[in-house]
């Protein structure tokens, strides 16, 4: 053996002996149990305790490891266990070397991968989202992405990979063991020919809420939806409505509504429910707070003061002489305005939402859009009542990023035979996504949208009494989403969302008047005034012009930290909203009043010019914090999302704590519990409805010329004008609280989801009715025909004036159960099944002082005759239940998908009490109130006020009714797909008569649609 070999052997033996001794020594110390306690002591003191107990020394770079940091912690176990606990808490790396413990900053690892298409070619500008760090990455030209993370902070990750027009993927990654490079992730173009496609909405633990419903692009394309509202047919418990744009469409979640029976009036409960549903597009809510398109609610109350027109239609049609309004003030956004062409996915949150979303009490609909390369896509849908065209193209550039441009046009008629009632919608959209910075840390998406909507009822040439009504709007918005990915820091992401929108709204109606004369006044102050005579043949015009503007901003910070072995994702931030209406408002021409000639025995309520631009702006400021983490209870994962937000509106500050917990008892079974609060600020139309004018006739003398014409110079009309400006400054934000229990079970392709909820809303806004009695001079004709004045005052007369104001109501209680069940595909018949359904009970407790009244006409001259009956507050309970069974036959080899839906309308019932129809008081024509302590059916003054139970308890569906729908999609080639869908495919239209003798047909007539999608 040469000298060199002997030296090497000696060194090797020495190293081996040293290692053995070190391991032996370490083993001895590692078995020693340590206990270290620190109460606001510096890290240095913790190190010293470990050194004394274990006999090891800490070595570190004092310029990098800050031992002055104070902490409160209790550590116990072996040396290895104590160091592991300290590592998890501080985010440091600790390594034993001999008798030393080396301390360094936590190592940084990398999660990387590549996104490709079905041919294996790289896909740039694909959005990759890392849920645990709330970080985004837009892939580069080679389709690559990479995230850097501290190894001590992240043990596993959930990636969501998405691109418009392609089948998205979700990937769960185990990060233990250091950096990971994932195999190539393929995103194929959406196609019916894919082996696995989504045929129904999904529920999973990675969504915003335990009960969130996720609708992806595949399901959207199969739906044949004309608007966002059609997709809500997929929500459990919802009654399936035919695709149509002929009614205002507002979202109602987890509530059973009582139908008013009129298309131009809306129930206050339904309005409040939809007003409390936030529609969030690209991270920012679409606000309806500045919408003021309504006549003064002091006329007839909230929900009954809309401008409406009579759509005559054809004899025998379903809509013969139905009154229609296209206004949607006091409620949520009209979902007809939102086309689905460029939507990538939707999350419907009926339960407890994330704390980052504010100004909502009844859930949220979260819409996500994105830009990216897509083929030129032409889409046309032909229905029996609508035609829709859509164009979309996405392209990428070498330096500027990816662009997506789209447009759509839809024309819809209520009845193609007369085309009197129509709705037109046109929309355009541009989205631009880019990324920059080191490791593409900066991502930005800019979007511009413009749309126009024309909803109108034309004059029926065969009906001389018909009127024309038009609801026109145009909408412009610009939004920007910015995210900056932060590495090697507590902060992991910085986000900023901005949105500015400017709308034009116009409600216009023409009514033809044909009378002998009209008397009007333009007085704007309280007092006696003289009316003006004018010709009675004219066109009365209602013209309301609104220009709502809205600016919203949300700033988000996301950080990651550990408490022991628990990794936390902490998100906190602030949002601001500014809403104002810059429209000219109520454009009133007093010389052409909507009411025709008044007589000396009548009175009228009317409006004057009201400038919306003079109204104060609405401003809201909110702050939130939310923590997401997974803890282990009995060695089972407990997923927690807990947070709270505070919102400031005017002088009111509201707090909304929220929590979603789900416990994975087994990998297949998950139990969920959620509880949270929300608040919703009043709308501008509720805060500032404007003045209302009572016009009370006092004396009328109409002179006539020899030719029969009105002698205006010698005629006299005196009236008393009462100007009433309601004070709604005490309106507070409404609030809600919801408790939800959920069960999710998945085994061998079967998936069960059950949600049980109790939702209570408080302070919903409604119209309160009060009365004021005034005494005015009583005018009579002067018996002396030669006197200077044609009247004399011979006493006083009493008048009752109705005062309607907005007020916060009592409460509404909604209880219910939702069910989702899906099966795997049965290969023998290539079919899977999906069941969705729900039952809801809503109990509505109306506002004290909100009179339940009915107006009656005095057939004679008896001054004691009851003209207004006052009834007990109608505290009603409504039950609603609907279910649907869908069979989806998917044959990939034939590129064919057939969805057949069997719908079951199980329950629709409202419970009221018989005493609700027994009056508790009444008013006479002069405004005198008489209480009724014991109702006497023989009393001639008020016996006619009795309302039978069948008139007030009339929503009483007697049984279960079914309906059937069909949807077929066939991919002719990679470029061409055809679809055909039918609502009520068997033309099954059962009927029943309600207790108030109204004929009800639960199922609408069949509607047919064909769709063509061409990709070039």
PDB file of N, CA, C and O in Angstrom, residues 731-792:
ATOM      1  N   UNK A 731     -82.232  56.091   8.115  1.00  0.00           N
ATOM      2  CA  UNK A 731     -82.107  54.743   7.564  1.00  0.00           C
ATOM      3  C   UNK A 731     -80.739  54.164   7.904  1.00  0.00           C
ATOM      4  O   UNK A 731     -79.702  54.798   7.688  1.00  0.00           O
ATOM      5  N   UNK A 732     -80.735  52.958   8.405  1.00  0.00           N
ATOM      6  CA  UNK A 732     -79.503  52.268   8.754  1.00  0.00           C
ATOM      7  C   UNK A 732     -79.249  51.134   7.763  1.00  0.00           C
ATOM      8  O   UNK A 732     -80.178  50.662   7.100  1.00  0.00           O
ATOM      9  N   UNK A 733     -78.027  50.673   7.664  1.00  0.00           N
ATOM     10  CA  UNK A 733     -77.780  49.478   6.846  1.00  0.00           C
ATOM     11  C   UNK A 733     -78.554  48.293   7.402  1.00  0.00           C
ATOM     12  O   UNK A 733     -78.680  48.121   8.620  1.00  0.00           O
ATOM     13  N   UNK A 734     -79.116  47.500   6.522  1.00  0.00           N
ATOM     14  CA  UNK A 734     -79.742  46.255   6.958  1.00  0.00           C
ATOM     15  C   UNK A 734     -78.645  45.244   7.279  1.00  0.00           C
ATOM     16  O   UNK A 734     -77.487  45.415   6.880  1.00  0.00           O
ATOM     17  N   UNK A 735     -78.993  44.207   8.001  1.00  0.00           N
ATOM     18  CA  UNK A 735     -77.983  43.236   8.423  1.00  0.00           C
ATOM     19  C   UNK A 735     -78.548  41.834   8.315  1.00  0.00           C
ATOM     20  O   UNK A 735     -79.761  41.634   8.194  1.00  0.00           O
ATOM     21  N   UNK A 736     -77.656  40.868   8.339  1.00  0.00           N
ATOM     22  CA  UNK A 736     -78.071  39.469   8.277  1.00  0.00           C
ATOM     23  C   UNK A 736     -77.112  38.620   9.084  1.00  0.00           C
ATOM     24  O   UNK A 736     -75.954  39.001   9.318  1.00  0.00           O
ATOM     25  N   UNK A 737     -77.614  37.479   9.510  1.00  0.00           N
ATOM     26  CA  UNK A 737     -76.755  36.475  10.129  1.00  0.00           C
ATOM     27  C   UNK A 737     -77.210  35.111   9.623  1.00  0.00           C
ATOM     28  O   UNK A 737     -78.399  34.891   9.390  1.00  0.00           O
ATOM     29  N   UNK A 738     -76.249  34.218   9.436  1.00  0.00           N
ATOM     30  CA  UNK A 738     -76.587  32.918   8.867  1.00  0.00           C
ATOM     31  C   UNK A 738     -75.752  31.830   9.532  1.00  0.00           C
ATOM     32  O   UNK A 738     -74.549  31.993   9.741  1.00  0.00           O
ATOM     33  N   UNK A 739     -76.432  30.750   9.861  1.00  0.00           N
ATOM     34  CA  UNK A 739     -75.792  29.558  10.407  1.00  0.00           C
ATOM     35  C   UNK A 739     -76.027  28.429   9.417  1.00  0.00           C
ATOM     36  O   UNK A 739     -77.152  28.217   8.960  1.00  0.00           O
ATOM     37  N   UNK A 740     -74.954  27.697   9.116  1.00  0.00           N
ATOM     38  CA  UNK A 740     -75.058  26.668   8.087  1.00  0.00           C
ATOM     39  C   UNK A 740     -74.299  25.419   8.517  1.00  0.00           C
ATOM     40  O   UNK A 740     -73.182  25.505   9.034  1.00  0.00           O
ATOM     41  N   UNK A 741     -74.920  24.292   8.294  1.00  0.00           N
ATOM     42  CA  UNK A 741     -74.287  23.000   8.537  1.00  0.00           C
ATOM     43  C   UNK A 741     -74.277  22.232   7.223  1.00  0.00           C
ATOM     44  O   UNK A 741     -75.288  22.199   6.513  1.00  0.00           O
ATOM     45  N   UNK A 742     -73.156  21.618   6.886  1.00  0.00           N
ATOM     46  CA  UNK A 742     -73.054  20.932   5.609  1.00  0.00           C
ATOM     47  C   UNK A 742     -72.375  19.577   5.783  1.00  0.00           C
ATOM     48  O   UNK A 742     -71.550  19.376   6.691  1.00  0.00           O
ATOM     49  N   UNK A 743     -72.728  18.674   4.898  1.00  0.00           N
ATOM     50  CA  UNK A 743     -72.127  17.341   4.841  1.00  0.00           C
ATOM     51  C   UNK A 743     -71.742  17.076   3.394  1.00  0.00           C
ATOM     52  O   UNK A 743     -72.554  17.272   2.478  1.00  0.00           O
ATOM     53  N   UNK A 744     -70.502  16.646   3.183  1.00  0.00           N
ATOM     54  CA  UNK A 744     -70.019  16.301   1.843  1.00  0.00           C
ATOM     55  C   UNK A 744     -69.420  14.902   1.892  1.00  0.00           C
ATOM     56  O   UNK A 744     -68.582  14.602   2.751  1.00  0.00           O
ATOM     57  N   UNK A 745     -69.870  14.050   0.985  1.00  0.00           N
ATOM     58  CA  UNK A 745     -69.374  12.686   0.950  1.00  0.00           C
ATOM     59  C   UNK A 745     -69.058  12.332  -0.499  1.00  0.00           C
ATOM     60  O   UNK A 745     -69.868  12.571  -1.406  1.00  0.00           O
ATOM     61  N   UNK A 746     -67.872  11.790  -0.730  1.00  0.00           N
ATOM     62  CA  UNK A 746     -67.454  11.391  -2.070  1.00  0.00           C
ATOM     63  C   UNK A 746     -66.799  10.016  -1.988  1.00  0.00           C
ATOM     64  O   UNK A 746     -65.852   9.807  -1.211  1.00  0.00           O
ATOM     65  N   UNK A 747     -67.297   9.074  -2.772  1.00  0.00           N
ATOM     66  CA  UNK A 747     -66.793   7.704  -2.740  1.00  0.00           C
ATOM     67  C   UNK A 747     -67.048   7.059  -4.093  1.00  0.00           C
ATOM     68  O   UNK A 747     -68.183   7.031  -4.576  1.00  0.00           O
ATOM     69  N   UNK A 748     -65.970   6.605  -4.714  1.00  0.00           N
ATOM     70  CA  UNK A 748     -66.062   5.862  -5.966  1.00  0.00           C
ATOM     71  C   UNK A 748     -66.865   6.611  -7.033  1.00  0.00           C
ATOM     72  O   UNK A 748     -67.664   6.040  -7.750  1.00  0.00           O
ATOM     73  N   UNK A 749     -66.663   7.901  -7.081  1.00  0.00           N
ATOM     74  CA  UNK A 749     -67.330   8.705  -8.092  1.00  0.00           C
ATOM     75  C   UNK A 749     -68.676   9.252  -7.685  1.00  0.00           C
ATOM     76  O   UNK A 749     -69.234  10.119  -8.371  1.00  0.00           O
ATOM     77  N   UNK A 750     -69.249   8.743  -6.579  1.00  0.00           N
ATOM     78  CA  UNK A 750     -70.506   9.296  -6.076  1.00  0.00           C
ATOM     79  C   UNK A 750     -70.189  10.496  -5.180  1.00  0.00           C
ATOM     80  O   UNK A 750     -69.271  10.445  -4.358  1.00  0.00           O
ATOM     81  N   UNK A 751     -70.979  11.547  -5.319  1.00  0.00           N
ATOM     82  CA  UNK A 751     -70.769  12.753  -4.524  1.00  0.00           C
ATOM     83  C   UNK A 751     -72.104  13.218  -3.948  1.00  0.00           C
ATOM     84  O   UNK A 751     -73.069  13.411  -4.687  1.00  0.00           O
ATOM     85  N   UNK A 752     -72.115  13.378  -2.608  1.00  0.00           N
ATOM     86  CA  UNK A 752     -73.291  13.879  -1.904  1.00  0.00           C
ATOM     87  C   UNK A 752     -72.927  15.199  -1.240  1.00  0.00           C
ATOM     88  O   UNK A 752     -71.869  15.305  -0.637  1.00  0.00           O
ATOM     89  N   UNK A 753     -73.814  16.157  -1.339  1.00  0.00           N
ATOM     90  CA  UNK A 753     -73.653  17.419  -0.608  1.00  0.00           C
ATOM     91  C   UNK A 753     -75.003  17.844  -0.061  1.00  0.00           C
ATOM     92  O   UNK A 753     -75.984  17.936  -0.807  1.00  0.00           O
ATOM     93  N   UNK A 754     -75.037  18.083   1.245  1.00  0.00           N
ATOM     94  CA  UNK A 754     -76.254  18.536   1.896  1.00  0.00           C
ATOM     95  C   UNK A 754     -75.933  19.787   2.702  1.00  0.00           C
ATOM     96  O   UNK A 754     -74.948  19.809   3.460  1.00  0.00           O
ATOM     97  N   UNK A 755     -76.728  20.819   2.519  1.00  0.00           N
ATOM     98  CA  UNK A 755     -76.587  22.057   3.284  1.00  0.00           C
ATOM     99  C   UNK A 755     -77.884  22.334   4.036  1.00  0.00           C
ATOM    100  O   UNK A 755     -78.966  22.294   3.447  1.00  0.00           O
ATOM    101  N   UNK A 756     -77.751  22.613   5.315  1.00  0.00           N
ATOM    102  CA  UNK A 756     -78.887  22.993   6.153  1.00  0.00           C
ATOM    103  C   UNK A 756     -78.596  24.384   6.704  1.00  0.00           C
ATOM    104  O   UNK A 756     -77.523  24.605   7.276  1.00  0.00           O
ATOM    105  N   UNK A 757     -79.498  25.323   6.507  1.00  0.00           N
ATOM    106  CA  UNK A 757     -79.184  26.710   6.864  1.00  0.00           C
ATOM    107  C   UNK A 757     -80.324  27.389   7.596  1.00  0.00           C
ATOM    108  O   UNK A 757     -81.491  27.013   7.473  1.00  0.00           O
ATOM    109  N   UNK A 758     -79.935  28.389   8.351  1.00  0.00           N
ATOM    110  CA  UNK A 758     -80.871  29.292   9.022  1.00  0.00           C
ATOM    111  C   UNK A 758     -80.340  30.702   8.807  1.00  0.00           C
ATOM    112  O   UNK A 758     -79.298  31.072   9.338  1.00  0.00           O
ATOM    113  N   UNK A 759     -81.049  31.463   7.990  1.00  0.00           N
ATOM    114  CA  UNK A 759     -80.611  32.820   7.642  1.00  0.00           C
ATOM    115  C   UNK A 759     -81.645  33.819   8.134  1.00  0.00           C
ATOM    116  O   UNK A 759     -82.839  33.679   7.856  1.00  0.00           O
ATOM    117  N   UNK A 760     -81.177  34.846   8.831  1.00  0.00           N
ATOM    118  CA  UNK A 760     -82.072  35.861   9.367  1.00  0.00           C
ATOM    119  C   UNK A 760     -81.574  37.240   8.936  1.00  0.00           C
ATOM    120  O   UNK A 760     -80.392  37.544   9.102  1.00  0.00           O
ATOM    121  N   UNK A 761     -82.475  38.020   8.396  1.00  0.00           N
ATOM    122  CA  UNK A 761     -82.132  39.383   8.009  1.00  0.00           C
ATOM    123  C   UNK A 761     -82.904  40.350   8.905  1.00  0.00           C
ATOM    124  O   UNK A 761     -84.063  40.105   9.256  1.00  0.00           O
ATOM    125  N   UNK A 762     -82.245  41.445   9.238  1.00  0.00           N
ATOM    126  CA  UNK A 762     -82.823  42.440  10.145  1.00  0.00           C
ATOM    127  C   UNK A 762     -82.724  43.822   9.491  1.00  0.00           C
ATOM    128  O   UNK A 762     -81.720  44.165   8.879  1.00  0.00           O
ATOM    129  N   UNK A 763     -83.764  44.591   9.662  1.00  0.00           N
ATOM    130  CA  UNK A 763     -83.721  45.974   9.183  1.00  0.00           C
ATOM    131  C   UNK A 763     -83.819  46.117   7.690  1.00  0.00           C
ATOM    132  O   UNK A 763     -83.373  47.126   7.135  1.00  0.00           O
ATOM    133  N   UNK A 764     -84.414  45.112   7.000  1.00  0.00           N
ATOM    134  CA  UNK A 764     -84.673  45.297   5.575  1.00  0.00           C
ATOM    135  C   UNK A 764     -85.529  46.540   5.377  1.00  0.00           C
ATOM    136  O   UNK A 764     -86.406  46.854   6.191  1.00  0.00           O
ATOM    137  N   UNK A 765     -85.290  47.229   4.286  1.00  0.00           N
ATOM    138  CA  UNK A 765     -85.924  48.528   4.082  1.00  0.00           C
ATOM    139  C   UNK A 765     -87.259  48.370   3.354  1.00  0.00           C
ATOM    140  O   UNK A 765     -87.353  47.669   2.343  1.00  0.00           O
ATOM    141  N   UNK A 766     -88.279  49.001   3.893  1.00  0.00           N
ATOM    142  CA  UNK A 766     -89.615  48.965   3.308  1.00  0.00           C
ATOM    143  C   UNK A 766     -90.259  50.333   3.455  1.00  0.00           C
ATOM    144  O   UNK A 766     -89.711  51.227   4.111  1.00  0.00           O
ATOM    145  N   UNK A 767     -91.423  50.495   2.854  1.00  0.00           N
ATOM    146  CA  UNK A 767     -92.144  51.760   2.931  1.00  0.00           C
ATOM    147  C   UNK A 767     -93.087  51.743   4.126  1.00  0.00           C
ATOM    148  O   UNK A 767     -93.931  50.855   4.249  1.00  0.00           O
ATOM    149  N   UNK A 768     -92.931  52.715   4.951  1.00  0.00           N
ATOM    150  CA  UNK A 768     -93.803  52.862   6.124  1.00  0.00           C
ATOM    151  C   UNK A 768     -94.909  53.869   5.782  1.00  0.00           C
ATOM    152  O   UNK A 768     -94.648  54.912   5.184  1.00  0.00           O
ATOM    153  N   UNK A 769     -96.136  53.554   6.173  1.00  0.00           N
ATOM    154  CA  UNK A 769     -97.277  54.414   5.873  1.00  0.00           C
ATOM    155  C   UNK A 769     -97.781  55.055   7.158  1.00  0.00           C
ATOM    156  O   UNK A 769     -98.102  54.362   8.132  1.00  0.00           O
ATOM    157  N   UNK A 770     -97.813  56.372   7.159  1.00  0.00           N
ATOM    158  CA  UNK A 770     -98.419  57.134   8.251  1.00  0.00           C
ATOM    159  C   UNK A 770     -99.452  58.087   7.650  1.00  0.00           C
ATOM    160  O   UNK A 770     -99.499  58.287   6.426  1.00  0.00           O
ATOM    161  N   UNK A 771    -100.250  58.653   8.508  1.00  0.00           N
ATOM    162  CA  UNK A 771    -101.297  59.570   8.045  1.00  0.00           C
ATOM    163  C   UNK A 771    -101.233  60.867   8.839  1.00  0.00           C
ATOM    164  O   UNK A 771    -100.926  60.873  10.036  1.00  0.00           O
ATOM    165  N   UNK A 772    -101.523  61.930   8.143  1.00  0.00           N
ATOM    166  CA  UNK A 772    -101.574  63.242   8.781  1.00  0.00           C
ATOM    167  C   UNK A 772    -102.915  63.895   8.448  1.00  0.00           C
ATOM    168  O   UNK A 772    -103.342  63.891   7.276  1.00  0.00           O
ATOM    169  N   UNK A 773    -103.551  64.418   9.443  1.00  0.00           N
ATOM    170  CA  UNK A 773    -104.848  65.085   9.258  1.00  0.00           C
ATOM    171  C   UNK A 773    -104.650  66.596   9.264  1.00  0.00           C
ATOM    172  O   UNK A 773    -103.973  67.144  10.147  1.00  0.00           O
ATOM    173  N   UNK A 774    -105.197  67.271   8.269  1.00  0.00           N
ATOM    174  CA  UNK A 774    -105.129  68.729   8.215  1.00  0.00           C
ATOM    175  C   UNK A 774    -106.547  69.280   8.048  1.00  0.00           C
ATOM    176  O   UNK A 774    -107.460  68.581   7.592  1.00  0.00           O
ATOM    177  N   UNK A 775    -106.729  70.517   8.429  1.00  0.00           N
ATOM    178  CA  UNK A 775    -108.016  71.194   8.285  1.00  0.00           C
ATOM    179  C   UNK A 775    -107.825  72.400   7.381  1.00  0.00           C
ATOM    180  O   UNK A 775    -106.931  73.229   7.599  1.00  0.00           O
ATOM    181  N   UNK A 776    -108.639  72.473   6.331  1.00  0.00           N
ATOM    182  CA  UNK A 776    -108.574  73.566   5.371  1.00  0.00           C
ATOM    183  C   UNK A 776    -109.928  74.273   5.307  1.00  0.00           C
ATOM    184  O   UNK A 776    -110.971  73.694   5.661  1.00  0.00           O
ATOM    185  N   UNK A 777    -109.884  75.519   4.854  1.00  0.00           N
ATOM    186  CA  UNK A 777    -111.133  76.262   4.670  1.00  0.00           C
ATOM    187  C   UNK A 777    -112.046  75.533   3.698  1.00  0.00           C
ATOM    188  O   UNK A 777    -111.581  74.944   2.705  1.00  0.00           O
ATOM    189  N   UNK A 778    -113.340  75.584   4.001  1.00  0.00           N
ATOM    190  CA  UNK A 778    -114.329  74.945   3.142  1.00  0.00           C
ATOM    191  C   UNK A 778    -114.934  75.997   2.214  1.00  0.00           C
ATOM    192  O   UNK A 778    -115.517  76.983   2.668  1.00  0.00           O
ATOM    193  N   UNK A 779    -114.767  75.791   0.919  1.00  0.00           N
ATOM    194  CA  UNK A 779    -115.225  76.741  -0.085  1.00  0.00           C
ATOM    195  C   UNK A 779    -116.539  76.249  -0.689  1.00  0.00           C
ATOM    196  O   UNK A 779    -116.669  75.058  -1.034  1.00  0.00           O
ATOM    197  N   UNK A 780    -117.481  77.173  -0.848  1.00  0.00           N
ATOM    198  CA  UNK A 780    -118.733  76.879  -1.552  1.00  0.00           C
ATOM    199  C   UNK A 780    -119.027  78.019  -2.510  1.00  0.00           C
ATOM    200  O   UNK A 780    -118.458  79.125  -2.404  1.00  0.00           O
ATOM    201  N   UNK A 781    -119.912  77.759  -3.445  1.00  0.00           N
ATOM    202  CA  UNK A 781    -120.265  78.777  -4.442  1.00  0.00           C
ATOM    203  C   UNK A 781    -120.975  79.949  -3.769  1.00  0.00           C
ATOM    204  O   UNK A 781    -121.816  79.774  -2.868  1.00  0.00           O
ATOM    205  N   UNK A 782    -120.641  81.139  -4.190  1.00  0.00           N
ATOM    206  CA  UNK A 782    -121.248  82.356  -3.656  1.00  0.00           C
ATOM    207  C   UNK A 782    -122.665  82.488  -4.208  1.00  0.00           C
ATOM    208  O   UNK A 782    -122.864  82.507  -5.425  1.00  0.00           O
ATOM    209  N   UNK A 783    -123.659  82.565  -3.319  1.00  0.00           N
ATOM    210  CA  UNK A 783    -125.046  82.682  -3.829  1.00  0.00           C
ATOM    211  C   UNK A 783    -125.289  84.000  -4.542  1.00  0.00           C
ATOM    212  O   UNK A 783    -126.246  84.112  -5.305  1.00  0.00           O
ATOM    213  N   UNK A 784    -124.438  85.002  -4.293  1.00  0.00           N
ATOM    214  CA  UNK A 784    -124.592  86.297  -4.945  1.00  0.00           C
ATOM    215  C   UNK A 784    -123.824  86.269  -6.250  1.00  0.00           C
ATOM    216  O   UNK A 784    -122.595  86.355  -6.278  1.00  0.00           O
ATOM    217  N   UNK A 785    -124.521  86.097  -7.361  1.00  0.00           N
ATOM    218  CA  UNK A 785    -123.870  85.978  -8.651  1.00  0.00           C
ATOM    219  C   UNK A 785    -123.132  87.245  -9.043  1.00  0.00           C
ATOM    220  O   UNK A 785    -122.211  87.216  -9.860  1.00  0.00           O
ATOM    221  N   UNK A 786    -123.496  88.388  -8.454  1.00  0.00           N
ATOM    222  CA  UNK A 786    -122.846  89.648  -8.811  1.00  0.00           C
ATOM    223  C   UNK A 786    -121.635  89.941  -7.940  1.00  0.00           C
ATOM    224  O   UNK A 786    -120.963  90.963  -8.125  1.00  0.00           O
ATOM    225  N   UNK A 787    -121.346  89.082  -6.987  1.00  0.00           N
ATOM    226  CA  UNK A 787    -120.226  89.327  -6.071  1.00  0.00           C
ATOM    227  C   UNK A 787    -118.903  89.249  -6.816  1.00  0.00           C
ATOM    228  O   UNK A 787    -118.774  88.609  -7.869  1.00  0.00           O
ATOM    229  N   UNK A 788    -117.902  89.930  -6.250  1.00  0.00           N
ATOM    230  CA  UNK A 788    -116.575  89.931  -6.879  1.00  0.00           C
ATOM    231  C   UNK A 788    -115.944  88.549  -6.865  1.00  0.00           C
ATOM    232  O   UNK A 788    -115.305  88.138  -7.834  1.00  0.00           O
ATOM    233  N   UNK A 789    -116.144  87.832  -5.747  1.00  0.00           N
ATOM    234  CA  UNK A 789    -115.584  86.488  -5.638  1.00  0.00           C
ATOM    235  C   UNK A 789    -116.688  85.459  -5.849  1.00  0.00           C
ATOM    236  O   UNK A 789    -117.774  85.587  -5.286  1.00  0.00           O
ATOM    237  N   UNK A 790    -116.438  84.427  -6.645  1.00  0.00           N
ATOM    238  CA  UNK A 790    -117.495  83.441  -6.916  1.00  0.00           C
ATOM    239  C   UNK A 790    -117.642  82.428  -5.804  1.00  0.00           C
ATOM    240  O   UNK A 790    -118.395  81.465  -5.952  1.00  0.00           O
ATOM    241  N   UNK A 791    -116.919  82.578  -4.709  1.00  0.00           N
ATOM    242  CA  UNK A 791    -116.999  81.593  -3.630  1.00  0.00           C
ATOM    243  C   UNK A 791    -117.065  82.320  -2.291  1.00  0.00           C
ATOM    244  O   UNK A 791    -116.746  83.501  -2.175  1.00  0.00           O
ATOM    245  N   UNK A 792    -117.489  81.524  -1.285  1.00  0.00           N
ATOM    246  CA  UNK A 792    -117.436  81.998   0.091  1.00  0.00           C
ATOM    247  C   UNK A 792    -116.830  80.883   0.944  1.00  0.00           C
ATOM    248  O   UNK A 792    -116.810  79.715   0.549  1.00  0.00           O
TER     249      UNK A 792
END
